[in-house]
Amino acid sequence: MKTGAEVIEAQHSADTTFADADIRRDRDRFLRELLHELAGVLEDHVGLEEAAGYVARVGERIGRTMNNEYRDAAGTDRLDPTQVAAALVDLKRRIEGGFSVESIGEDEIVLVNTACPFGEHVVGRRSLCMMTSNVFGRIAAENLGYARVELEQAIARGHSRCRVVIHMHEGDAGLEYRRA
């Protein structure tokens, strides 16, 4: 058994040895890896559809919270389509996503993305796309009454970018969201 002094010396030695080591680990990278592995475990054990369902529930809760924050910031009870698009782009910017508005029309908002907030850890983890779908869907529906989110392209599915269409009218493609 080591004495207290020996333990302290060992800790100091370890700090000195590893402090300058080329180990790429910080909180952000750790959390991205954690989500990547968690999504992988879920996808492997309960299947992609069920894993996506779990992620969707988390996205719905986060979407409600973020919606309230953007409404408070705008000083309004409802955001209009332009404000919804701006809020969605802003929230992704804040978490290091690369979303921008491709178009805003009477029937849809189209957003494109060149940098996923999950970084390279999203590749092959399609269930994580449900975070975007549900956060976007919840915010759009709570403000516009209805949203149908279609993930036309996704980095997680191997595309070079994401293309998200938020339809404001019912249709066939995508997931539907309604004001609570």
mmCIF file with all atom_site columns, C-alpha atoms in Angstrom:
data_model
loop_
_atom_site.group_PDB
_atom_site.id
_atom_site.type_symbol
_atom_site.label_atom_id
_atom_site.label_alt_id
_atom_site.label_comp_id
_atom_site.label_asym_id
_atom_site.label_entity_id
_atom_site.label_seq_id
_atom_site.pdbx_PDB_ins_code
_atom_site.Cartn_x
_atom_site.Cartn_y
_atom_site.Cartn_z
_atom_site.occupancy
_atom_site.B_iso_or_equiv
_atom_site.pdbx_formal_charge
_atom_site.auth_seq_id
_atom_site.auth_comp_id
_atom_site.auth_asym_id
_atom_site.auth_atom_id
_atom_site.pdbx_PDB_model_num
ATOM 1   C CA . MET A 1 1   ? 0.000   0.000  0.000   1.00 0.00 ? 1   MET A CA 1
ATOM 2   C CA . LYS A 1 2   ? 1.275   3.475  -0.915  1.00 0.00 ? 2   LYS A CA 1
ATOM 3   C CA . THR A 1 3   ? 1.653   6.275  1.587   1.00 0.00 ? 3   THR A CA 1
ATOM 4   C CA . GLY A 1 4   ? -0.102  9.609  1.110   1.00 0.00 ? 4   GLY A CA 1
ATOM 5   C CA . ALA A 1 5   ? 3.162   11.193 -0.039  1.00 0.00 ? 5   ALA A CA 1
ATOM 6   C CA . GLU A 1 6   ? 3.675   8.426  -2.630  1.00 0.00 ? 6   GLU A CA 1
ATOM 7   C CA . VAL A 1 7   ? 0.116   8.923  -3.976  1.00 0.00 ? 7   VAL A CA 1
ATOM 8   C CA . ILE A 1 8   ? 0.665   12.689 -4.269  1.00 0.00 ? 8   ILE A CA 1
ATOM 9   C CA . GLU A 1 9   ? 3.976   12.108 -6.040  1.00 0.00 ? 9   GLU A CA 1
ATOM 10  C CA . ALA A 1 10  ? 2.319   9.639  -8.425  1.00 0.00 ? 10  ALA A CA 1
ATOM 11  C CA . GLN A 1 11  ? -0.468  12.162 -9.200  1.00 0.00 ? 11  GLN A CA 1
ATOM 12  C CA . HIS A 1 12  ? 2.078   14.905 -9.824  1.00 0.00 ? 12  HIS A CA 1
ATOM 13  C CA . SER A 1 13  ? 4.076   12.598 -12.063 1.00 0.00 ? 13  SER A CA 1
ATOM 14  C CA . ALA A 1 14  ? 0.949   11.658 -14.042 1.00 0.00 ? 14  ALA A CA 1
ATOM 15  C CA . ASP A 1 15  ? -0.035  15.328 -14.426 1.00 0.00 ? 15  ASP A CA 1
ATOM 16  C CA . THR A 1 16  ? 3.428   16.183 -15.675 1.00 0.00 ? 16  THR A CA 1
ATOM 17  C CA . THR A 1 17  ? 3.541   13.198 -18.013 1.00 0.00 ? 17  THR A CA 1
ATOM 18  C CA . PHE A 1 18  ? 0.123   13.716 -19.616 1.00 0.00 ? 18  PHE A CA 1
ATOM 19  C CA . ALA A 1 19  ? -0.283  17.493 -19.459 1.00 0.00 ? 19  ALA A CA 1
ATOM 20  C CA . ASP A 1 20  ? 1.668   17.931 -22.692 1.00 0.00 ? 20  ASP A CA 1
ATOM 21  C CA . ALA A 1 21  ? 0.535   14.697 -24.330 1.00 0.00 ? 21  ALA A CA 1
ATOM 22  C CA . ASP A 1 22  ? -1.245  14.912 -27.680 1.00 0.00 ? 22  ASP A CA 1
ATOM 23  C CA . ILE A 1 23  ? -4.620  13.767 -26.350 1.00 0.00 ? 23  ILE A CA 1
ATOM 24  C CA . ARG A 1 24  ? -7.522  15.582 -28.012 1.00 0.00 ? 24  ARG A CA 1
ATOM 25  C CA . ARG A 1 25  ? -10.065 15.590 -25.267 1.00 0.00 ? 25  ARG A CA 1
ATOM 26  C CA . ASP A 1 26  ? -12.113 18.415 -23.872 1.00 0.00 ? 26  ASP A CA 1
ATOM 27  C CA . ARG A 1 27  ? -15.665 18.656 -22.579 1.00 0.00 ? 27  ARG A CA 1
ATOM 28  C CA . ASP A 1 28  ? -17.144 19.384 -25.998 1.00 0.00 ? 28  ASP A CA 1
ATOM 29  C CA . ARG A 1 29  ? -15.435 16.450 -27.699 1.00 0.00 ? 29  ARG A CA 1
ATOM 30  C CA . PHE A 1 30  ? -16.263 14.170 -24.784 1.00 0.00 ? 30  PHE A CA 1
ATOM 31  C CA . LEU A 1 31  ? -19.975 15.082 -24.930 1.00 0.00 ? 31  LEU A CA 1
ATOM 32  C CA . ARG A 1 32  ? -20.090 14.594 -28.705 1.00 0.00 ? 32  ARG A CA 1
ATOM 33  C CA . GLU A 1 33  ? -18.455 11.186 -28.361 1.00 0.00 ? 33  GLU A CA 1
ATOM 34  C CA . LEU A 1 34  ? -20.801 10.318 -25.522 1.00 0.00 ? 34  LEU A CA 1
ATOM 35  C CA . LEU A 1 35  ? -23.851 11.139 -27.669 1.00 0.00 ? 35  LEU A CA 1
ATOM 36  C CA . HIS A 1 36  ? -22.383 9.240  -30.617 1.00 0.00 ? 36  HIS A CA 1
ATOM 37  C CA . GLU A 1 37  ? -21.843 6.135  -28.515 1.00 0.00 ? 37  GLU A CA 1
ATOM 38  C CA . LEU A 1 38  ? -25.183 6.457  -26.717 1.00 0.00 ? 38  LEU A CA 1
ATOM 39  C CA . ALA A 1 39  ? -26.992 6.706  -30.043 1.00 0.00 ? 39  ALA A CA 1
ATOM 40  C CA . GLY A 1 40  ? -24.999 3.719  -31.293 1.00 0.00 ? 40  GLY A CA 1
ATOM 41  C CA . VAL A 1 41  ? -25.890 1.597  -28.279 1.00 0.00 ? 41  VAL A CA 1
ATOM 42  C CA . LEU A 1 42  ? -29.554 2.515  -28.662 1.00 0.00 ? 42  LEU A CA 1
ATOM 43  C CA . GLU A 1 43  ? -29.539 1.827  -32.404 1.00 0.00 ? 43  GLU A CA 1
ATOM 44  C CA . ASP A 1 44  ? -27.781 -1.534 -31.882 1.00 0.00 ? 44  ASP A CA 1
ATOM 45  C CA . HIS A 1 45  ? -30.023 -2.704 -29.044 1.00 0.00 ? 45  HIS A CA 1
ATOM 46  C CA . VAL A 1 46  ? -33.484 -1.313 -29.758 1.00 0.00 ? 46  VAL A CA 1
ATOM 47  C CA . GLY A 1 47  ? -33.177 -0.490 -33.462 1.00 0.00 ? 47  GLY A CA 1
ATOM 48  C CA . LEU A 1 48  ? -32.934 2.721  -35.429 1.00 0.00 ? 48  LEU A CA 1
ATOM 49  C CA . GLU A 1 49  ? -36.632 3.568  -35.210 1.00 0.00 ? 49  GLU A CA 1
ATOM 50  C CA . GLU A 1 50  ? -36.833 3.161  -31.426 1.00 0.00 ? 50  GLU A CA 1
ATOM 51  C CA . ALA A 1 51  ? -33.530 4.988  -30.900 1.00 0.00 ? 51  ALA A CA 1
ATOM 52  C CA . ALA A 1 52  ? -34.821 7.846  -33.040 1.00 0.00 ? 52  ALA A CA 1
ATOM 53  C CA . GLY A 1 53  ? -37.941 7.891  -30.866 1.00 0.00 ? 53  GLY A CA 1
ATOM 54  C CA . TYR A 1 54  ? -35.905 8.368  -27.706 1.00 0.00 ? 54  TYR A CA 1
ATOM 55  C CA . VAL A 1 55  ? -33.867 11.150 -29.268 1.00 0.00 ? 55  VAL A CA 1
ATOM 56  C CA . ALA A 1 56  ? -37.098 12.709 -30.550 1.00 0.00 ? 56  ALA A CA 1
ATOM 57  C CA . ARG A 1 57  ? -38.492 12.944 -27.017 1.00 0.00 ? 57  ARG A CA 1
ATOM 58  C CA . VAL A 1 58  ? -35.364 14.760 -25.854 1.00 0.00 ? 58  VAL A CA 1
ATOM 59  C CA . GLY A 1 59  ? -35.557 17.082 -28.864 1.00 0.00 ? 59  GLY A CA 1
ATOM 60  C CA . GLU A 1 60  ? -39.196 17.869 -28.117 1.00 0.00 ? 60  GLU A CA 1
ATOM 61  C CA . ARG A 1 61  ? -38.371 18.892 -24.546 1.00 0.00 ? 61  ARG A CA 1
ATOM 62  C CA . ILE A 1 62  ? -35.402 21.003 -25.611 1.00 0.00 ? 62  ILE A CA 1
ATOM 63  C CA . GLY A 1 63  ? -37.481 22.548 -28.400 1.00 0.00 ? 63  GLY A CA 1
ATOM 64  C CA . ARG A 1 64  ? -40.144 23.706 -25.950 1.00 0.00 ? 64  ARG A CA 1
ATOM 65  C CA . THR A 1 65  ? -37.532 25.349 -23.731 1.00 0.00 ? 65  THR A CA 1
ATOM 66  C CA . MET A 1 66  ? -35.743 27.023 -26.624 1.00 0.00 ? 66  MET A CA 1
ATOM 67  C CA . ASN A 1 67  ? -39.032 28.219 -28.106 1.00 0.00 ? 67  ASN A CA 1
ATOM 68  C CA . ASN A 1 68  ? -39.851 30.017 -24.871 1.00 0.00 ? 68  ASN A CA 1
ATOM 69  C CA . GLU A 1 69  ? -36.408 31.629 -24.846 1.00 0.00 ? 69  GLU A CA 1
ATOM 70  C CA . TYR A 1 70  ? -36.780 32.926 -28.423 1.00 0.00 ? 70  TYR A CA 1
ATOM 71  C CA . ARG A 1 71  ? -40.315 34.194 -27.795 1.00 0.00 ? 71  ARG A CA 1
ATOM 72  C CA . ASP A 1 72  ? -39.107 36.012 -24.677 1.00 0.00 ? 72  ASP A CA 1
ATOM 73  C CA . ALA A 1 73  ? -36.186 37.495 -26.603 1.00 0.00 ? 73  ALA A CA 1
ATOM 74  C CA . ALA A 1 74  ? -38.560 38.700 -29.346 1.00 0.00 ? 74  ALA A CA 1
ATOM 75  C CA . GLY A 1 75  ? -41.061 39.995 -26.793 1.00 0.00 ? 75  GLY A CA 1
ATOM 76  C CA . THR A 1 76  ? -43.961 38.157 -28.430 1.00 0.00 ? 76  THR A CA 1
ATOM 77  C CA . ASP A 1 77  ? -46.290 35.229 -27.892 1.00 0.00 ? 77  ASP A CA 1
ATOM 78  C CA . ARG A 1 78  ? -45.786 33.941 -31.459 1.00 0.00 ? 78  ARG A CA 1
ATOM 79  C CA . LEU A 1 79  ? -42.912 34.193 -33.910 1.00 0.00 ? 79  LEU A CA 1
ATOM 80  C CA . ASP A 1 80  ? -43.713 34.729 -37.585 1.00 0.00 ? 80  ASP A CA 1
ATOM 81  C CA . PRO A 1 81  ? -42.110 32.501 -40.273 1.00 0.00 ? 81  PRO A CA 1
ATOM 82  C CA . THR A 1 82  ? -39.145 34.839 -40.732 1.00 0.00 ? 82  THR A CA 1
ATOM 83  C CA . GLN A 1 83  ? -38.537 34.937 -36.977 1.00 0.00 ? 83  GLN A CA 1
ATOM 84  C CA . VAL A 1 84  ? -38.886 31.147 -36.754 1.00 0.00 ? 84  VAL A CA 1
ATOM 85  C CA . ALA A 1 85  ? -36.244 30.715 -39.453 1.00 0.00 ? 85  ALA A CA 1
ATOM 86  C CA . ALA A 1 86  ? -33.965 33.244 -37.735 1.00 0.00 ? 86  ALA A CA 1
ATOM 87  C CA . ALA A 1 87  ? -34.407 31.499 -34.372 1.00 0.00 ? 87  ALA A CA 1
ATOM 88  C CA . LEU A 1 88  ? -33.588 28.071 -35.847 1.00 0.00 ? 88  LEU A CA 1
ATOM 89  C CA . VAL A 1 89  ? -30.455 29.356 -37.566 1.00 0.00 ? 89  VAL A CA 1
ATOM 90  C CA . ASP A 1 90  ? -29.412 31.213 -34.413 1.00 0.00 ? 90  ASP A CA 1
ATOM 91  C CA . LEU A 1 91  ? -29.854 28.248 -32.088 1.00 0.00 ? 91  LEU A CA 1
ATOM 92  C CA . LYS A 1 92  ? -27.768 26.030 -34.380 1.00 0.00 ? 92  LYS A CA 1
ATOM 93  C CA . ARG A 1 93  ? -25.113 28.765 -34.650 1.00 0.00 ? 93  ARG A CA 1
ATOM 94  C CA . ARG A 1 94  ? -24.892 28.867 -30.865 1.00 0.00 ? 94  ARG A CA 1
ATOM 95  C CA . ILE A 1 95  ? -24.095 25.138 -30.768 1.00 0.00 ? 95  ILE A CA 1
ATOM 96  C CA . GLU A 1 96  ? -21.629 25.355 -33.676 1.00 0.00 ? 96  GLU A CA 1
ATOM 97  C CA . GLY A 1 97  ? -23.920 24.235 -36.472 1.00 0.00 ? 97  GLY A CA 1
ATOM 98  C CA . GLY A 1 98  ? -23.645 25.751 -39.936 1.00 0.00 ? 98  GLY A CA 1
ATOM 99  C CA . PHE A 1 99  ? -27.303 26.366 -40.786 1.00 0.00 ? 99  PHE A CA 1
ATOM 100 C CA . SER A 1 100 ? -28.494 29.124 -43.079 1.00 0.00 ? 100 SER A CA 1
ATOM 101 C CA . VAL A 1 101 ? -31.763 30.055 -44.739 1.00 0.00 ? 101 VAL A CA 1
ATOM 102 C CA . GLU A 1 102 ? -32.098 28.868 -48.312 1.00 0.00 ? 102 GLU A CA 1
ATOM 103 C CA . SER A 1 103 ? -35.624 30.252 -48.702 1.00 0.00 ? 103 SER A CA 1
ATOM 104 C CA . ILE A 1 104 ? -38.742 31.344 -46.835 1.00 0.00 ? 104 ILE A CA 1
ATOM 105 C CA . GLY A 1 105 ? -42.037 31.096 -48.652 1.00 0.00 ? 105 GLY A CA 1
ATOM 106 C CA . GLU A 1 106 ? -45.730 31.017 -47.855 1.00 0.00 ? 106 GLU A CA 1
ATOM 107 C CA . ASP A 1 107 ? -45.711 27.220 -47.612 1.00 0.00 ? 107 ASP A CA 1
ATOM 108 C CA . GLU A 1 108 ? -42.229 26.326 -46.389 1.00 0.00 ? 108 GLU A CA 1
ATOM 109 C CA . ILE A 1 109 ? -38.968 27.329 -44.812 1.00 0.00 ? 109 ILE A CA 1
ATOM 110 C CA . VAL A 1 110 ? -35.873 25.690 -46.267 1.00 0.00 ? 110 VAL A CA 1
ATOM 111 C CA . LEU A 1 111 ? -32.656 25.550 -44.237 1.00 0.00 ? 111 LEU A CA 1
ATOM 112 C CA . VAL A 1 112 ? -29.308 24.117 -45.269 1.00 0.00 ? 112 VAL A CA 1
ATOM 113 C CA . ASN A 1 113 ? -26.422 23.085 -43.068 1.00 0.00 ? 113 ASN A CA 1
ATOM 114 C CA . THR A 1 114 ? -22.753 22.530 -43.760 1.00 0.00 ? 114 THR A CA 1
ATOM 115 C CA . ALA A 1 115 ? -21.564 21.778 -40.199 1.00 0.00 ? 115 ALA A CA 1
ATOM 116 C CA . CYS A 1 116 ? -23.396 19.497 -37.792 1.00 0.00 ? 116 CYS A CA 1
ATOM 117 C CA . PRO A 1 117 ? -23.259 20.498 -34.109 1.00 0.00 ? 117 PRO A CA 1
ATOM 118 C CA . PHE A 1 118 ? -22.336 16.862 -33.373 1.00 0.00 ? 118 PHE A CA 1
ATOM 119 C CA . GLY A 1 119 ? -19.338 17.171 -35.696 1.00 0.00 ? 119 GLY A CA 1
ATOM 120 C CA . GLU A 1 120 ? -17.929 14.037 -37.279 1.00 0.00 ? 120 GLU A CA 1
ATOM 121 C CA . HIS A 1 121 ? -19.611 12.012 -34.545 1.00 0.00 ? 121 HIS A CA 1
ATOM 122 C CA . VAL A 1 122 ? -22.983 12.276 -36.317 1.00 0.00 ? 122 VAL A CA 1
ATOM 123 C CA . VAL A 1 123 ? -21.876 10.184 -39.303 1.00 0.00 ? 123 VAL A CA 1
ATOM 124 C CA . GLY A 1 124 ? -23.663 6.857  -39.197 1.00 0.00 ? 124 GLY A CA 1
ATOM 125 C CA . ARG A 1 125 ? -25.875 7.903  -36.264 1.00 0.00 ? 125 ARG A CA 1
ATOM 126 C CA . ARG A 1 126 ? -29.087 8.783  -38.091 1.00 0.00 ? 126 ARG A CA 1
ATOM 127 C CA . SER A 1 127 ? -31.109 8.751  -34.881 1.00 0.00 ? 127 SER A CA 1
ATOM 128 C CA . LEU A 1 128 ? -29.364 11.985 -33.839 1.00 0.00 ? 128 LEU A CA 1
ATOM 129 C CA . CYS A 1 129 ? -31.119 13.766 -36.719 1.00 0.00 ? 129 CYS A CA 1
ATOM 130 C CA . MET A 1 130 ? -34.291 13.486 -34.685 1.00 0.00 ? 130 MET A CA 1
ATOM 131 C CA . MET A 1 131 ? -32.868 16.151 -32.399 1.00 0.00 ? 131 MET A CA 1
ATOM 132 C CA . THR A 1 132 ? -32.928 18.631 -35.281 1.00 0.00 ? 132 THR A CA 1
ATOM 133 C CA . SER A 1 133 ? -36.299 17.447 -36.554 1.00 0.00 ? 133 SER A CA 1
ATOM 134 C CA . ASN A 1 134 ? -37.979 17.725 -33.169 1.00 0.00 ? 134 ASN A CA 1
ATOM 135 C CA . VAL A 1 135 ? -36.409 20.980 -32.039 1.00 0.00 ? 135 VAL A CA 1
ATOM 136 C CA . PHE A 1 136 ? -37.232 22.586 -35.410 1.00 0.00 ? 136 PHE A CA 1
ATOM 137 C CA . GLY A 1 137 ? -40.678 20.988 -35.555 1.00 0.00 ? 137 GLY A CA 1
ATOM 138 C CA . ARG A 1 138 ? -41.612 21.975 -32.023 1.00 0.00 ? 138 ARG A CA 1
ATOM 139 C CA . ILE A 1 139 ? -40.523 25.607 -32.449 1.00 0.00 ? 139 ILE A CA 1
ATOM 140 C CA . ALA A 1 140 ? -42.200 25.947 -35.858 1.00 0.00 ? 140 ALA A CA 1
ATOM 141 C CA . ALA A 1 141 ? -45.455 24.286 -34.768 1.00 0.00 ? 141 ALA A CA 1
ATOM 142 C CA . GLU A 1 142 ? -45.766 26.221 -31.525 1.00 0.00 ? 142 GLU A CA 1
ATOM 143 C CA . ASN A 1 143 ? -45.485 29.472 -33.448 1.00 0.00 ? 143 ASN A CA 1
ATOM 144 C CA . LEU A 1 144 ? -47.103 28.681 -36.791 1.00 0.00 ? 144 LEU A CA 1
ATOM 145 C CA . GLY A 1 145 ? -49.684 26.165 -35.595 1.00 0.00 ? 145 GLY A CA 1
ATOM 146 C CA . TYR A 1 146 ? -48.374 23.283 -37.692 1.00 0.00 ? 146 TYR A CA 1
ATOM 147 C CA . ALA A 1 147 ? -45.065 22.067 -39.105 1.00 0.00 ? 147 ALA A CA 1
ATOM 148 C CA . ARG A 1 148 ? -44.020 19.072 -41.141 1.00 0.00 ? 148 ARG A CA 1
ATOM 149 C CA . VAL A 1 149 ? -40.246 18.604 -41.050 1.00 0.00 ? 149 VAL A CA 1
ATOM 150 C CA . GLU A 1 150 ? -38.585 16.789 -43.911 1.00 0.00 ? 150 GLU A CA 1
ATOM 151 C CA . LEU A 1 151 ? -34.881 15.973 -43.691 1.00 0.00 ? 151 LEU A CA 1
ATOM 152 C CA . GLU A 1 152 ? -34.134 15.795 -47.412 1.00 0.00 ? 152 GLU A CA 1
ATOM 153 C CA . GLN A 1 153 ? -30.381 15.478 -46.917 1.00 0.00 ? 153 GLN A CA 1
ATOM 154 C CA . ALA A 1 154 ? -28.390 14.716 -43.793 1.00 0.00 ? 154 ALA A CA 1
ATOM 155 C CA . ILE A 1 155 ? -24.711 14.583 -42.985 1.00 0.00 ? 155 ILE A CA 1
ATOM 156 C CA . ALA A 1 156 ? -25.502 11.591 -40.747 1.00 0.00 ? 156 ALA A CA 1
ATOM 157 C CA . ARG A 1 157 ? -26.710 9.714  -43.844 1.00 0.00 ? 157 ARG A CA 1
ATOM 158 C CA . GLY A 1 158 ? -23.543 10.496 -45.772 1.00 0.00 ? 158 GLY A CA 1
ATOM 159 C CA . HIS A 1 159 ? -24.586 13.656 -47.598 1.00 0.00 ? 159 HIS A CA 1
ATOM 160 C CA . SER A 1 160 ? -22.196 16.603 -47.748 1.00 0.00 ? 160 SER A CA 1
ATOM 161 C CA . ARG A 1 161 ? -24.795 18.801 -46.072 1.00 0.00 ? 161 ARG A CA 1
ATOM 162 C CA . CYS A 1 162 ? -28.196 18.792 -44.437 1.00 0.00 ? 162 CYS A CA 1
ATOM 163 C CA . ARG A 1 163 ? -31.242 20.186 -46.192 1.00 0.00 ? 163 ARG A CA 1
ATOM 164 C CA . VAL A 1 164 ? -34.274 20.624 -43.971 1.00 0.00 ? 164 VAL A CA 1
ATOM 165 C CA . VAL A 1 165 ? -37.670 21.635 -45.314 1.00 0.00 ? 165 VAL A CA 1
ATOM 166 C CA . ILE A 1 166 ? -40.216 22.867 -42.795 1.00 0.00 ? 166 ILE A CA 1
ATOM 167 C CA . HIS A 1 167 ? -43.584 22.659 -44.502 1.00 0.00 ? 167 HIS A CA 1
ATOM 168 C CA . MET A 1 168 ? -46.373 24.787 -43.081 1.00 0.00 ? 168 MET A CA 1
ATOM 169 C CA . HIS A 1 169 ? -49.155 22.645 -44.574 1.00 0.00 ? 169 HIS A CA 1
ATOM 170 C CA . GLU A 1 170 ? -50.059 18.983 -44.303 1.00 0.00 ? 170 GLU A CA 1
ATOM 171 C CA . GLY A 1 171 ? -48.589 16.523 -46.766 1.00 0.00 ? 171 GLY A CA 1
ATOM 172 C CA . ASP A 1 172 ? -46.998 13.116 -47.057 1.00 0.00 ? 172 ASP A CA 1
ATOM 173 C CA . ALA A 1 173 ? -43.248 13.450 -46.476 1.00 0.00 ? 173 ALA A CA 1
ATOM 174 C CA . GLY A 1 174 ? -41.636 14.246 -43.136 1.00 0.00 ? 174 GLY A CA 1
ATOM 175 C CA . LEU A 1 175 ? -42.744 14.268 -39.514 1.00 0.00 ? 175 LEU A CA 1
ATOM 176 C CA . GLU A 1 176 ? -45.715 16.315 -38.380 1.00 0.00 ? 176 GLU A CA 1
ATOM 177 C CA . TYR A 1 177 ? -45.850 18.632 -35.387 1.00 0.00 ? 177 TYR A CA 1
ATOM 178 C CA . ARG A 1 178 ? -48.820 20.579 -34.066 1.00 0.00 ? 178 ARG A CA 1
ATOM 179 C CA . ARG A 1 179 ? -49.161 23.369 -31.535 1.00 0.00 ? 179 ARG A CA 1
ATOM 180 C CA . ALA A 1 180 ? -49.691 21.863 -28.079 1.00 0.00 ? 180 ALA A CA 1
#
